[in-house]
Coordinates of C-alpha atoms in Angstrom, one line a residue:
M1 CA 5.4 -80.5 71.1
T2 CA 1.1 -81.5 71.6
D3 CA -0.7 -78.6 72.3
R4 CA -2.4 -79.5 76.0
V5 CA -5.3 -77.8 75.8
A6 CA -7.3 -76.9 79.3
R7 CA -10.7 -77.7 78.8
H8 CA -11.8 -78.1 82.8
K9 CA -10.8 -74.4 83.1
T10 CA -13.6 -73.4 80.3
A11 CA -16.7 -74.3 82.9
M12 CA -17.5 -71.6 84.8
S13 CA -19.6 -70.1 88.1
R14 CA -23.2 -68.9 87.8
A15 CA -25.6 -67.4 90.0
A16 CA -27.9 -67.0 87.8
L17 CA -29.1 -69.8 84.9
S18 CA -27.0 -70.0 81.9
R19 CA -27.8 -67.9 78.3
P20 CA -29.4 -70.9 76.8
V21 CA -31.4 -72.3 79.3
A22 CA -33.4 -68.9 79.9
T23 CA -34.0 -69.2 76.3
A24 CA -35.4 -72.2 76.3
I25 CA -37.8 -71.9 78.8
R26 CA -38.8 -68.8 77.6
D27 CA -39.8 -69.6 74.4
S28 CA -41.7 -72.9 76.2
V29 CA -39.2 -75.3 75.3
V30 CA -38.7 -75.9 78.6
T31 CA -40.7 -76.1 81.0
E32 CA -42.1 -77.8 84.6
A33 CA -43.7 -80.8 82.7
T34 CA -40.5 -81.5 80.9
S35 CA -37.3 -83.4 82.0
V36 CA -34.0 -81.5 81.2
F37 CA -30.2 -83.4 81.1
D38 CA -27.1 -80.8 81.2
Y39 CA -24.9 -82.4 78.8
G40 CA -22.0 -80.9 80.0
C41 CA -22.6 -79.4 82.7
G42 CA -19.7 -78.0 83.7
R43 CA -19.7 -77.4 87.4
G44 CA -23.1 -77.4 88.1
D45 CA -24.8 -74.2 87.9
D46 CA -27.4 -74.6 85.7
L47 CA -28.4 -77.7 87.5
R48 CA -28.6 -76.5 91.2
N49 CA -30.9 -73.6 89.8
L50 CA -33.2 -75.5 88.1
A51 CA -33.8 -77.8 90.3
A52 CA -35.3 -75.1 93.3
L53 CA -36.9 -73.3 90.6
G54 CA -38.9 -77.1 90.3
Y55 CA -37.5 -78.3 87.2
T56 CA -36.4 -82.3 87.1
V57 CA -32.9 -82.2 85.9
N58 CA -29.7 -84.3 85.7
G59 CA -26.8 -83.9 83.8
W60 CA -22.7 -84.8 83.0
D61 CA -19.7 -83.6 83.1
P62 CA -16.4 -85.4 81.5
T63 CA -14.3 -83.3 84.8
H64 CA -17.2 -82.6 87.2
R65 CA -19.0 -84.7 87.3
P66 CA -17.7 -87.6 85.2
S67 CA -19.0 -90.9 86.8
A68 CA -23.2 -89.6 87.1
P69 CA -24.8 -91.3 84.1
R70 CA -25.9 -90.1 80.6
E71 CA -29.6 -89.9 80.4
S72 CA -32.6 -89.4 78.2
A73 CA -34.7 -86.8 79.1
D74 CA -37.0 -84.6 77.5
V75 CA -34.7 -81.5 76.5
V76 CA -30.7 -82.0 76.3
N77 CA -28.6 -78.5 76.9
L78 CA -25.7 -78.7 74.9
G79 CA -24.7 -75.7 76.4
Y80 CA -21.0 -73.9 74.8
V81 CA -19.4 -78.0 74.4
V82 CA -18.7 -78.1 71.3
N83 CA -17.1 -74.6 70.9
V84 CA -14.5 -76.0 73.0
I85 CA -13.4 -79.1 72.2
E86 CA -10.2 -79.1 69.4
D87 CA -11.0 -82.2 67.3
P88 CA -13.5 -81.7 64.9
Q89 CA -14.7 -85.1 64.9
E90 CA -15.3 -85.8 68.5
R91 CA -17.5 -82.6 68.0
V92 CA -19.6 -84.6 65.8
E93 CA -19.7 -87.0 68.1
T94 CA -20.3 -85.1 71.2
L95 CA -23.2 -83.5 69.3
R96 CA -24.6 -87.1 68.1
S97 CA -24.3 -88.6 71.9
A98 CA -26.6 -85.3 73.0
W99 CA -29.0 -85.8 70.4
Q100 CA -29.5 -89.3 71.1
L101 CA -30.7 -88.9 74.7
A102 CA -33.4 -86.0 74.0
G103 CA -37.0 -87.2 73.8
R104 CA -38.2 -83.9 72.7
A105 CA -35.3 -80.7 71.6
L106 CA -31.4 -80.0 72.6
V107 CA -30.5 -76.4 72.8
V108 CA -26.8 -76.5 71.1
S109 CA -25.3 -73.1 72.1
S110 CA -21.2 -71.6 71.5
R111 CA -19.8 -68.5 71.2
L112 CA -19.8 -66.6 67.9
T113 CA -16.7 -65.2 65.9
W114 CA -17.5 -61.5 67.3
D115 CA -16.8 -63.0 70.9
A116 CA -13.5 -62.6 69.6
R117 CA -12.7 -59.5 70.0
S118 CA -12.3 -60.9 74.1
L119 CA -10.3 -62.8 73.5
S120 CA -6.2 -63.3 73.0
G121 CA -4.3 -65.9 71.8
R122 CA -2.9 -67.8 68.5
P123 CA -4.5 -70.0 65.9
L124 CA -5.1 -73.7 67.2
G125 CA -6.6 -75.6 64.5
D126 CA -10.1 -74.1 63.3
G127 CA -10.4 -72.3 66.5
L128 CA -7.7 -69.9 69.0
M129 CA -6.1 -71.4 71.9
T130 CA -6.6 -68.9 74.0
R131 CA -4.2 -67.1 76.4
T132 CA -5.5 -69.5 79.9
G133 CA -4.4 -72.7 77.7
T134 CA -8.6 -73.2 76.5
F135 CA -9.6 -73.7 73.1
Q136 CA -12.0 -72.1 72.1
K137 CA -13.9 -73.1 68.2
L138 CA -15.6 -69.6 66.8
Y139 CA -18.7 -70.0 64.6
E140 CA -20.4 -67.7 62.2
Q141 CA -24.4 -67.8 63.4
A142 CA -25.4 -68.9 59.9
E143 CA -22.6 -71.6 60.0
L144 CA -23.5 -73.0 63.3
G145 CA -26.9 -73.9 62.1
R146 CA -25.8 -75.4 59.3
W147 CA -23.0 -77.5 61.2
I148 CA -25.4 -78.9 63.7
K149 CA -28.3 -79.4 60.6
D150 CA -26.1 -81.6 58.6
T151 CA -24.2 -83.5 61.7
L152 CA -27.3 -84.3 63.0
G153 CA -30.1 -84.4 59.5
A154 CA -32.3 -82.5 60.9
E155 CA -33.7 -79.4 60.5
V156 CA -32.8 -76.9 63.1
H157 CA -33.9 -73.1 64.4
A158 CA -32.1 -69.9 65.5
A159 CA -33.5 -68.7 69.4
A160 CA -30.9 -66.0 69.9
P161 CA -27.2 -65.2 68.6
G162 CA -25.5 -68.3 69.2
I163 CA -27.9 -70.7 70.5
Y164 CA -30.2 -73.2 68.1
Y165 CA -33.2 -75.5 69.3
A166 CA -33.3 -78.9 67.4
F167 CA -36.8 -80.4 68.1
R168 CA -38.0 -84.8 67.5
E169 CA -41.1 -83.7 66.1
T170 CA -42.4 -81.3 63.4
T171 CA -45.5 -80.8 65.5
D172 CA -43.2 -79.7 68.8
A173 CA -41.0 -77.2 65.9
Q174 CA -44.4 -75.7 63.8
A175 CA -45.5 -74.9 66.9
F176 CA -42.3 -72.7 68.7
L177 CA -42.4 -71.4 65.2
A178 CA -46.1 -70.3 65.4
N179 CA -45.6 -68.8 69.2
R180 CA -42.6 -66.2 68.4
V181 CA -45.0 -63.8 65.9
H182 CA -46.2 -61.5 67.2
I183 CA -49.6 -60.5 68.3
Y184 CA -51.4 -57.4 68.6
R185 CA -54.8 -57.6 69.6
P186 CA -57.2 -53.7 69.9
S187 CA -58.2 -52.6 72.9
L188 CA -61.8 -54.3 74.1
Q189 CA -64.5 -52.6 76.4
I190 CA -67.3 -54.6 77.6
D191 CA -70.6 -53.0 77.7
P192 CA -72.6 -53.4 81.6
H193 CA -74.4 -56.9 81.8
E194 CA -75.0 -58.3 85.2
V195 CA -74.3 -61.9 84.0
Y196 CA -71.6 -61.2 82.5
E197 CA -70.1 -58.7 85.4
M198 CA -71.3 -62.2 87.7
N199 CA -69.5 -64.3 86.1
V200 CA -66.3 -62.5 84.5
G201 CA -64.2 -64.8 85.3
A202 CA -65.7 -68.1 84.6
L203 CA -65.6 -66.5 81.0
E204 CA -61.9 -65.2 81.7
P205 CA -60.3 -68.4 79.8
L206 CA -62.8 -68.5 76.8
L207 CA -62.8 -64.6 76.1
S208 CA -59.1 -65.3 76.3
F209 CA -59.0 -68.1 73.6
M210 CA -61.5 -66.1 71.3
K211 CA -59.5 -63.1 71.2
L212 CA -56.0 -65.1 70.1
H213 CA -57.5 -67.4 67.8
G214 CA -61.0 -65.0 66.6
R215 CA -63.0 -68.0 66.9
A216 CA -64.8 -69.9 69.5
P217 CA -62.6 -73.0 71.1
R218 CA -63.4 -77.4 69.6
S219 CA -64.0 -79.7 72.3
G220 CA -60.5 -80.4 74.1
E221 CA -59.1 -76.9 73.4
L222 CA -60.5 -75.0 77.0
N223 CA -59.1 -77.4 80.1
N224 CA -61.4 -79.4 81.7
D225 CA -61.0 -76.7 85.1
A226 CA -62.4 -73.9 82.8
V227 CA -65.1 -76.2 81.0
S228 CA -66.1 -77.0 84.2
A229 CA -66.6 -73.2 85.6
I230 CA -68.2 -71.8 82.5
T231 CA -70.4 -74.6 82.5
E232 CA -71.3 -74.6 86.5
A233 CA -72.1 -70.3 85.7
V234 CA -74.3 -69.9 82.6
G235 CA -74.8 -73.4 81.8
S236 CA -72.4 -73.8 78.5
I237 CA -69.9 -73.0 75.9
G238 CA -72.1 -72.5 73.3
R239 CA -74.0 -70.3 76.4
A240 CA -71.0 -68.6 77.3
Q241 CA -69.8 -67.4 73.7
Q242 CA -72.9 -66.0 72.7
L243 CA -73.2 -63.4 75.8
I244 CA -69.3 -62.8 75.3
R245 CA -70.5 -61.8 71.9
K246 CA -73.3 -59.7 73.7
V247 CA -71.5 -57.6 75.5
T248 CA -68.8 -56.8 72.9
D249 CA -68.5 -54.8 69.6
D250 CA -68.5 -56.8 66.1
E251 CA -66.4 -55.2 64.9
F252 CA -63.8 -56.1 67.3
W253 CA -64.1 -59.2 66.4
K254 CA -64.4 -58.8 62.8
K255 CA -60.1 -57.0 63.7
V256 CA -60.0 -60.0 65.7
T257 CA -60.3 -62.0 62.6
I258 CA -58.2 -59.2 60.2
H259 CA -54.6 -59.8 62.7
R260 CA -55.5 -63.9 63.4
R261 CA -55.0 -63.8 59.6
A262 CA -52.2 -62.1 59.2
E263 CA -50.1 -63.4 62.0
L264 CA -51.3 -67.2 60.1
L265 CA -49.9 -65.9 56.7
V266 CA -46.6 -64.9 58.8
Y267 CA -46.3 -68.0 60.4
I268 CA -46.6 -69.7 57.8
A269 CA -45.1 -67.7 54.9
L270 CA -41.6 -68.5 57.5
S271 CA -41.9 -72.3 57.9
R272 CA -40.7 -71.8 54.0
F273 CA -37.2 -71.3 56.1
S274 CA -37.4 -74.8 57.9
G275 CA -39.3 -76.9 55.1
R276 CA -42.8 -76.5 55.4
P277 CA -44.7 -79.0 56.8
R278 CA -48.1 -80.7 55.9
F279 CA -51.1 -80.2 57.2
N280 CA -51.6 -83.4 59.1
Q281 CA -48.1 -82.5 61.4
L282 CA -49.6 -79.2 62.7
G283 CA -51.1 -79.1 66.0
V284 CA -54.4 -79.1 66.4
T285 CA -55.5 -75.8 67.3
L286 CA -52.8 -74.4 65.3
A287 CA -54.1 -76.5 62.1
T288 CA -58.1 -75.8 62.9
D289 CA -57.4 -71.9 63.3
I290 CA -56.0 -72.1 59.5
R291 CA -58.8 -74.3 58.2
T292 CA -61.5 -71.6 60.2
L293 CA -59.9 -68.8 58.2
F294 CA -58.4 -69.6 55.3
G295 CA -60.8 -72.8 54.3
K296 CA -57.6 -74.8 52.6
Y297 CA -54.1 -74.6 53.7
R298 CA -53.1 -75.2 50.6
D299 CA -55.1 -71.3 49.5
A300 CA -53.3 -70.1 53.1
C301 CA -49.8 -70.7 51.8
L302 CA -49.9 -69.3 48.3
Q303 CA -50.6 -66.3 50.0
A304 CA -48.0 -66.7 52.6
D305 CA -45.8 -67.3 49.1
R306 CA -46.6 -64.2 47.7
M307 CA -45.6 -62.1 50.8
L308 CA -41.9 -64.3 51.0
L309 CA -41.7 -63.3 48.1
A310 CA -42.6 -59.9 47.7
C311 CA -39.9 -58.9 50.5
G312 CA -37.4 -59.6 48.1
D313 CA -38.4 -56.2 45.9
P314 CA -37.0 -53.2 47.2
A315 CA -40.2 -51.4 45.9
I316 CA -42.6 -53.1 47.3
I317 CA -40.3 -52.8 50.9
L318 CA -40.4 -49.5 50.1
V319 CA -43.9 -48.9 49.9
N320 CA -44.9 -50.8 52.6
A321 CA -42.5 -49.1 55.2
R322 CA -44.3 -46.1 54.1
S323 CA -47.3 -47.0 54.1
S324 CA -46.9 -47.7 58.5
T325 CA -48.9 -46.9 61.1
V326 CA -46.8 -47.3 63.6
G327 CA -42.9 -46.5 63.4
K328 CA -40.8 -43.9 63.4
Q329 CA -39.4 -42.6 59.6
T330 CA -35.9 -42.1 58.1
P331 CA -35.1 -41.9 54.4
S332 CA -32.7 -44.9 54.9
A333 CA -35.4 -46.3 57.6
L334 CA -38.5 -47.8 59.8
Y335 CA -37.3 -47.7 63.5
V336 CA -40.4 -49.3 65.6
H337 CA -40.0 -50.5 68.7
R338 CA -40.7 -54.0 70.5
S339 CA -43.6 -53.9 71.6
A340 CA -45.3 -52.3 68.5
L341 CA -43.6 -55.4 66.0
A342 CA -47.8 -57.2 65.8
E343 CA -49.0 -53.5 63.9
L344 CA -46.4 -53.7 61.3
P345 CA -48.4 -54.2 57.7
P346 CA -48.0 -57.9 57.1
I347 CA -45.3 -57.9 54.8
M348 CA -42.8 -55.6 57.0
Q349 CA -43.5 -58.1 59.7
V350 CA -42.2 -61.4 57.0
Y351 CA -39.4 -58.7 56.1
E352 CA -38.5 -58.5 60.3
G353 CA -39.1 -62.3 60.7
C354 CA -36.5 -63.9 58.3
A355 CA -33.5 -61.8 60.2
R356 CA -35.5 -63.2 63.4
A357 CA -35.3 -66.7 61.2
L358 CA -31.5 -66.4 61.1
S359 CA -30.2 -65.1 64.6
G360 CA -32.9 -65.8 66.5
T361 CA -34.7 -63.1 69.0
V362 CA -31.6 -61.1 69.9
E363 CA -32.8 -60.5 73.9
H364 CA -32.7 -56.8 75.6
A365 CA -33.0 -55.4 71.9
N366 CA -36.1 -53.1 72.2
L367 CA -36.2 -51.2 69.1
V368 CA -36.0 -52.7 65.9
K369 CA -34.3 -50.6 62.7
L370 CA -35.8 -52.0 59.3
S371 CA -33.3 -50.4 56.8
V372 CA -35.3 -49.9 53.3
A373 CA -32.0 -49.5 51.4
E374 CA -30.5 -52.6 52.2
P375 CA -31.7 -56.2 52.9
Q376 CA -30.5 -55.2 56.2
I377 CA -32.7 -55.8 60.2
S378 CA -30.7 -54.2 63.2
Y379 CA -31.9 -55.0 66.8
L380 CA -30.8 -52.2 68.7
T381 CA -30.4 -52.2 72.6
Y382 CA -31.2 -48.7 74.6
P383 CA -31.3 -50.5 78.6
G384 CA -32.3 -47.0 79.4
F385 CA -35.4 -46.1 76.7
D386 CA -37.8 -46.4 79.8
R387 CA -36.3 -45.2 82.2
D388 CA -34.6 -42.1 81.0
A389 CA -35.7 -39.2 78.4
H390 CA -33.0 -39.4 76.0
P391 CA -31.5 -43.5 76.2
T392 CA -28.0 -44.2 74.6
L393 CA -27.2 -47.3 72.2
A394 CA -25.7 -50.3 74.2
S395 CA -25.4 -52.2 70.9
S396 CA -26.5 -53.5 68.0
V397 CA -26.9 -56.8 66.0
I398 CA -27.4 -56.8 62.6
V399 CA -28.3 -58.8 60.0
N400 CA -27.8 -58.4 56.8
L401 CA -30.2 -60.9 53.9
R402 CA -28.1 -60.3 51.8
K403 CA -24.3 -62.2 53.2
L404 CA -26.9 -64.5 55.8
T405 CA -24.7 -62.5 58.0
V406 CA -25.2 -61.7 61.4
D407 CA -23.2 -59.4 63.4
W408 CA -22.7 -57.5 66.9
R409 CA -21.9 -53.7 67.6
D410 CA -21.0 -52.8 71.3
Y411 CA -21.0 -49.1 71.9
T412 CA -20.8 -48.7 75.8
R413 CA -17.4 -48.0 75.9
S414 CA -17.6 -45.4 73.3
P415 CA -17.8 -41.2 75.0
N416 CA -20.4 -40.2 72.4
P417 CA -23.0 -43.2 71.5
P418 CA -26.5 -42.3 69.2
L419 CA -28.5 -41.0 70.9
L420 CA -32.6 -41.3 71.6
H421 CA -35.3 -38.3 70.5
R422 CA -39.0 -38.6 70.3
K423 CA -39.4 -41.5 72.1
E424 CA -43.2 -41.6 71.0
E425 CA -42.4 -41.8 67.2
F426 CA -41.2 -45.6 68.0
L427 CA -44.8 -46.9 70.4
G428 CA -48.1 -48.0 69.2
A429 CA -50.8 -45.7 69.0
D430 CA -52.1 -47.1 72.3
H431 CA -49.3 -47.3 74.4
P432 CA -49.4 -46.1 78.1
R433 CA -46.3 -44.4 77.8
R434 CA -47.1 -42.5 74.2
V435 CA -48.0 -39.6 76.2
M436 CA -45.6 -38.6 78.1
Y437 CA -43.1 -38.9 75.9
S438 CA -45.1 -36.2 73.0
R439 CA -45.4 -34.1 76.8
L440 CA -42.0 -33.6 76.8
T441 CA -40.7 -33.5 72.8
R442 CA -43.1 -30.8 72.4
A443 CA -42.2 -29.3 75.1
E444 CA -38.3 -29.3 73.6
Q445 CA -39.5 -28.4 70.0
L446 CA -40.6 -25.0 72.2
A447 CA -37.5 -24.6 73.9
G448 CA -36.2 -25.2 69.6
L449 CA -34.2 -28.1 70.8
Y450 CA -34.4 -29.7 67.8
A451 CA -32.8 -26.9 65.8
H452 CA -30.1 -29.0 64.2
P453 CA -31.6 -32.5 64.4
E454 CA -27.3 -33.0 62.2
T455 CA -25.6 -32.6 65.9
I456 CA -28.1 -33.7 68.7
G457 CA -28.1 -37.5 67.4
T458 CA -25.1 -38.3 70.1
S459 CA -24.7 -37.6 73.9
E460 CA -22.3 -35.6 73.1
G461 CA -24.7 -33.1 70.6
W462 CA -27.7 -33.3 73.1
R463 CA -26.0 -32.3 75.9
Q464 CA -24.4 -29.1 74.1
A465 CA -27.8 -28.4 72.9
L466 CA -29.6 -28.2 76.2
R467 CA -26.6 -26.0 77.6
S468 CA -26.8 -23.7 74.8
A469 CA -31.0 -23.2 75.3
N470 CA -30.2 -22.9 79.0
V471 CA -32.6 -25.9 79.8
S472 CA -32.4 -29.7 81.7
V473 CA -34.3 -33.0 81.3
H474 CA -35.1 -34.7 85.0
G475 CA -37.2 -37.9 84.4
H476 CA -39.5 -36.7 81.7
R477 CA -39.8 -33.2 82.1
L478 CA -38.2 -30.2 80.9
L479 CA -36.7 -28.0 83.0
R480 CA -35.9 -24.1 83.1
P481 CA -33.8 -22.7 85.5
T482 CA -35.6 -19.4 87.8
V483 CA -34.4 -16.5 88.5
G484 CA -32.5 -17.9 91.8
G485 CA -30.5 -20.3 90.0
A486 CA -33.5 -23.7 89.9
P487 CA -34.4 -25.3 88.1
S488 CA -38.6 -24.9 87.5

């Protein structure tokens, strides 16, 4: 008896963009300037949503749009298609067909092995025949990347769990990787100056470029409109640069140079994972940054390789974690809010980047746990971090760098999930909410709520501590009942 697979039942209806398409937009792989072809578009929800947003998009589907032409585009999306094909050879042919249509990039996505927890059925071939009659081939994250790379003979890059990019041009791939490096700049004070204040709008593009790159732009690095506005305002780019340096502190620019050098080293170190490019394969702006700040690309590569090698030494990881000026220290790990990742020591940034090279960016994760006990990074999602004084953990993605595995844990159904205290400790020193969070922590300390840290790390343990102290938390304020019973 032959198993009949109902592939048409796998096409989902959705009101929002699919996860792979939304991820590609987030990463600027898909922009309004790129054409998109949705290979296996199902009911066409992404087609409608992208078109409504102003994107140039077409698509084909064997069931719902079989007569539509399969045509080339800058970016081709193969969204959750390969995992529903029960024939391994057809899977390969489908992937290659989609790649042939991709002018600049291919986005490939699949369900992962952790999705098996929500599926029921029986084994079929290398996958699962579900109760609804559909087929699912569930991949490990690393397995999916290897399969795409081996099938296409092209380097691939993890965009997110279950989502990979393959780029036609090395320049585009390196731009994507460079843009994933975390950026931090200290606050900038502008001295009063009449000419600057009169032309602040015209000077903003130049100031932004200098802050990001740690240098003045070369010809062609600012758009023509910005150059024209600056020239009209102060006479030339050179004069504008002199004016900006006049109203700002030299120490700020020294710090910018230090941060930009570190960012470039992190990028170069992590570029090892996908085959480090030659210097002439880099984009002009990226290459100019490296040449300006390091002199020789080879010298930068040597420094970056030393950083990457250091990430394999537990003692070096421990020393760098303990020297971090941001994050919450525990005996086994350093916890950091995602907004403060760029303030970590560069070696710790490379350590985290090694995990992201495997898992991709974990959307919605707002805390990162960098283990010092084993080579492992965890991406923790606390949906209420900004809203709740003591948010609870919803999920975690654990990347084990020794085993090269990516796993997911769900806490949303737990009756007693882990809970956070002292939120300010996860943040950078200049985070706008740090003072508010610190004020609550001091009040809770004075109330004796932290007297037994071994019991308050879960939701129920924390509620019991509040009851015992006869206090409550509203917003980010600690309240005590008044004589009449109302909180104060």
